[in-house]
């Protein structure tokens, strides 16, 4: 699976979007927060076999500041399509949308590493088409000085945070992983 399959997913999604009642998450075509919570509930007692990963699209806002928002929906749909087609290669794997730039993957623990690697590589490849050549060469979109220190804000990427503790209550899993992603995004930007 790759970008060709992701494009096919987007084409099908656009046809289904003609009737917004067909999909819980209209923009991505993925299961919504309610479905993600239900899936977490289903696997919570088997977290020794299953993994839960929170995915955040990193540096989308700096992209929007520099390039405008005309391709914002397209970026989100490509990310969703890449995650969906990658996850579909693994039996029993699930992906849902929990925010505009946030997703959750639930799969067998042994599959998560390869899902993350494939999705990150495909998104990095696809996201290059959204940038101009100078930004791609520099590997950042915006640069500014704060307190005398130069800050460079990089290209879009996917950040993955994996549930690594089973002592987190079901209802705190998504907020906990979201906080960890936000903290990483601050450090890595």
Short mmCIF file of C-alpha atoms in Angstrom, two decimals:
data_model
loop_
_atom_site.label_atom_id
_atom_site.label_comp_id
_atom_site.label_asym_id
_atom_site.label_seq_id
_atom_site.Cartn_x
_atom_site.Cartn_y
_atom_site.Cartn_z
CA UNK A 1 0.00 0.00 0.00
CA UNK A 2 1.13 3.52 -0.63
CA UNK A 3 0.18 6.90 -2.01
CA UNK A 4 -1.82 5.39 -4.90
CA UNK A 5 -4.15 3.63 -2.47
CA UNK A 6 -4.34 6.77 -0.33
CA UNK A 7 -5.44 8.76 -3.40
CA UNK A 8 -8.12 6.14 -4.17
CA UNK A 9 -9.36 6.48 -0.58
CA UNK A 10 -9.63 10.27 -1.01
CA UNK A 11 -11.55 9.87 -4.29
CA UNK A 12 -14.05 7.53 -2.60
CA UNK A 13 -14.29 9.91 0.34
CA UNK A 14 -15.16 12.84 -1.93
CA UNK A 15 -18.00 10.81 -3.48
CA UNK A 16 -19.35 9.88 -0.05
CA UNK A 17 -19.05 13.46 1.20
CA UNK A 18 -21.86 14.43 -1.13
CA UNK A 19 -24.09 13.05 1.63
CA UNK A 20 -22.66 14.19 5.00
CA UNK A 21 -24.77 11.67 6.90
CA UNK A 22 -22.65 8.83 5.50
CA UNK A 23 -19.64 9.54 7.71
CA UNK A 24 -19.14 10.32 11.38
CA UNK A 25 -16.08 12.50 10.62
CA UNK A 26 -17.03 14.36 7.46
CA UNK A 27 -13.56 15.70 6.61
CA UNK A 28 -11.57 12.46 6.94
CA UNK A 29 -14.14 9.71 6.52
CA UNK A 30 -12.66 8.03 9.59
CA UNK A 31 -14.55 6.87 12.67
CA UNK A 32 -15.05 9.76 15.08
CA UNK A 33 -14.24 10.27 18.77
CA UNK A 34 -17.22 8.17 19.91
CA UNK A 35 -15.99 5.20 17.86
CA UNK A 36 -12.44 5.64 19.18
CA UNK A 37 -13.69 5.65 22.78
CA UNK A 38 -15.74 2.51 22.09
CA UNK A 39 -12.69 0.78 20.58
CA UNK A 40 -10.52 1.77 23.58
CA UNK A 41 -13.20 0.32 25.83
CA UNK A 42 -13.14 -2.92 23.80
CA UNK A 43 -9.37 -3.44 24.07
CA UNK A 44 -8.60 -1.84 27.44
CA UNK A 45 -8.53 -5.14 29.33
CA UNK A 46 -6.15 -6.58 26.71
CA UNK A 47 -3.52 -3.83 26.63
CA UNK A 48 -0.87 -6.52 26.99
CA UNK A 49 -1.69 -7.52 23.37
CA UNK A 50 -2.88 -4.19 21.95
CA UNK A 51 -1.23 -0.81 21.54
CA UNK A 52 -2.85 2.59 21.43
CA UNK A 53 -1.08 5.43 19.63
CA UNK A 54 -2.07 9.09 19.43
CA UNK A 55 -1.00 10.86 16.24
CA UNK A 56 -0.73 14.62 15.85
CA UNK A 57 0.09 16.45 12.64
CA UNK A 58 3.02 18.65 13.57
CA UNK A 59 3.70 22.13 12.16
CA UNK A 60 0.44 22.48 10.23
CA UNK A 61 -0.23 25.94 11.69
CA UNK A 62 3.14 27.39 10.60
CA UNK A 63 2.44 25.99 7.13
CA UNK A 64 -0.96 27.74 7.11
CA UNK A 65 0.61 31.02 8.25
CA UNK A 66 3.11 31.01 5.40
CA UNK A 67 1.14 29.40 2.57
CA UNK A 68 -2.51 30.20 3.53
CA UNK A 69 -5.30 27.75 4.26
CA UNK A 70 -6.34 26.86 0.71
CA UNK A 71 -4.91 23.33 1.00
CA UNK A 72 -5.66 22.72 4.68
CA UNK A 73 -8.45 20.19 4.07
CA UNK A 74 -6.30 18.42 1.48
CA UNK A 75 -3.44 18.01 3.99
CA UNK A 76 -5.80 16.54 6.60
CA UNK A 77 -7.40 14.20 4.07
CA UNK A 78 -4.00 12.95 2.89
CA UNK A 79 -2.92 12.29 6.47
CA UNK A 80 -6.16 10.41 7.16
CA UNK A 81 -5.91 8.46 3.90
CA UNK A 82 -2.30 7.49 4.60
CA UNK A 83 -3.18 6.32 8.11
CA UNK A 84 -6.29 4.46 6.91
CA UNK A 85 -4.57 2.65 4.03
CA UNK A 86 -1.54 1.80 6.17
CA UNK A 87 -3.68 0.45 9.03
CA UNK A 88 -5.83 -1.56 6.59
CA UNK A 89 -2.80 -3.76 5.87
CA UNK A 90 -2.96 -5.15 9.42
CA UNK A 91 -5.68 -7.47 10.63
CA UNK A 92 -7.79 -5.97 13.41
CA UNK A 93 -6.09 -2.56 13.28
CA UNK A 94 -8.21 0.57 13.69
CA UNK A 95 -7.75 4.30 13.09
CA UNK A 96 -10.09 7.13 14.04
CA UNK A 97 -10.11 10.92 14.08
CA UNK A 98 -10.21 12.64 17.48
CA UNK A 99 -9.52 16.20 16.34
CA UNK A 100 -8.75 18.22 13.23
CA UNK A 101 -5.06 17.26 13.27
CA UNK A 102 -5.28 14.32 15.71
CA UNK A 103 -5.87 10.62 15.18
CA UNK A 104 -5.75 7.41 17.23
CA UNK A 105 -4.51 4.00 16.08
CA UNK A 106 -5.39 0.84 17.99
CA UNK A 107 -3.73 -2.36 16.83
CA UNK A 108 -1.87 -5.45 17.94
CA UNK A 109 1.27 -4.37 19.77
CA UNK A 110 3.54 -6.26 17.37
CA UNK A 111 2.19 -4.25 14.38
CA UNK A 112 2.45 -0.72 15.74
CA UNK A 113 6.13 -0.12 14.95
CA UNK A 114 5.75 -0.95 11.27
CA UNK A 115 2.49 1.05 11.01
CA UNK A 116 4.21 4.12 12.47
CA UNK A 117 7.24 3.76 10.20
CA UNK A 118 5.16 3.34 7.02
CA UNK A 119 2.76 6.18 7.85
CA UNK A 120 5.54 8.63 8.76
CA UNK A 121 7.46 7.83 5.57
CA UNK A 122 4.41 8.17 3.32
CA UNK A 123 3.32 11.43 4.96
CA UNK A 124 6.84 12.89 4.71
CA UNK A 125 6.91 11.97 1.03
CA UNK A 126 3.46 13.36 0.27
CA UNK A 127 3.81 16.54 2.32
CA UNK A 128 6.74 17.66 0.14
CA UNK A 129 4.29 18.67 -2.61
CA UNK A 130 2.83 21.35 -0.34
CA UNK A 131 6.11 23.30 0.00
CA UNK A 132 8.24 25.42 -2.31
CA UNK A 133 11.78 24.35 -3.15
CA UNK A 134 13.64 26.82 -0.85
CA UNK A 135 11.67 25.60 2.19
CA UNK A 136 12.37 21.97 1.29
CA UNK A 137 16.09 22.68 0.98
CA UNK A 138 16.21 24.60 4.29
CA UNK A 139 13.91 22.06 5.99
CA UNK A 140 11.94 24.79 7.76
CA UNK A 141 9.09 27.16 6.92
CA UNK A 142 9.41 29.99 9.40
CA UNK A 143 12.29 31.44 11.33
CA UNK A 144 12.35 34.15 13.99
CA UNK A 145 14.35 35.33 16.98
CA UNK A 146 13.15 34.96 20.54
CA UNK A 147 15.29 36.30 23.35
CA UNK A 148 18.26 36.49 20.97
CA UNK A 149 17.93 32.84 19.98
CA UNK A 150 16.97 31.91 16.40
CA UNK A 151 13.97 29.59 16.20
CA UNK A 152 13.31 27.57 13.04
CA UNK A 153 9.93 25.92 12.59
CA UNK A 154 10.27 22.75 10.52
CA UNK A 155 8.16 21.01 7.92
CA UNK A 156 4.96 19.11 8.65
CA UNK A 157 5.37 15.70 10.23
CA UNK A 158 3.44 13.13 12.23
CA UNK A 159 4.16 12.80 15.95
CA UNK A 160 3.22 9.47 17.51
CA UNK A 161 2.79 8.95 21.24
CA UNK A 162 2.21 5.37 22.37
CA UNK A 163 0.42 4.35 25.54
CA UNK A 164 3.19 2.82 27.61
CA UNK A 165 1.45 2.57 30.96
CA UNK A 166 -1.57 0.49 31.80
CA UNK A 167 -2.29 2.39 35.00
CA UNK A 168 -4.00 5.20 33.06
CA UNK A 169 -7.78 5.03 33.31
CA UNK A 170 -9.72 4.50 30.09
CA UNK A 171 -11.21 7.97 30.04
CA UNK A 172 -7.78 9.59 30.50
CA UNK A 173 -5.94 7.79 27.68
CA UNK A 174 -6.68 10.27 24.88
CA UNK A 175 -6.09 13.44 26.98
CA UNK A 176 -2.88 11.98 28.42
CA UNK A 177 -1.46 11.04 25.01
CA UNK A 178 -2.58 14.39 23.55
CA UNK A 179 -0.67 16.27 26.28
CA UNK A 180 2.45 14.22 25.61
CA UNK A 181 2.19 14.96 21.87
CA UNK A 182 1.77 18.69 22.56
CA UNK A 183 4.85 18.66 24.82
CA UNK A 184 6.90 16.87 22.15
CA UNK A 185 5.72 19.28 19.48
CA UNK A 186 6.96 22.25 21.54
CA UNK A 187 10.37 20.64 21.98
CA UNK A 188 10.77 19.39 18.39
CA UNK A 189 9.50 22.45 16.47
#
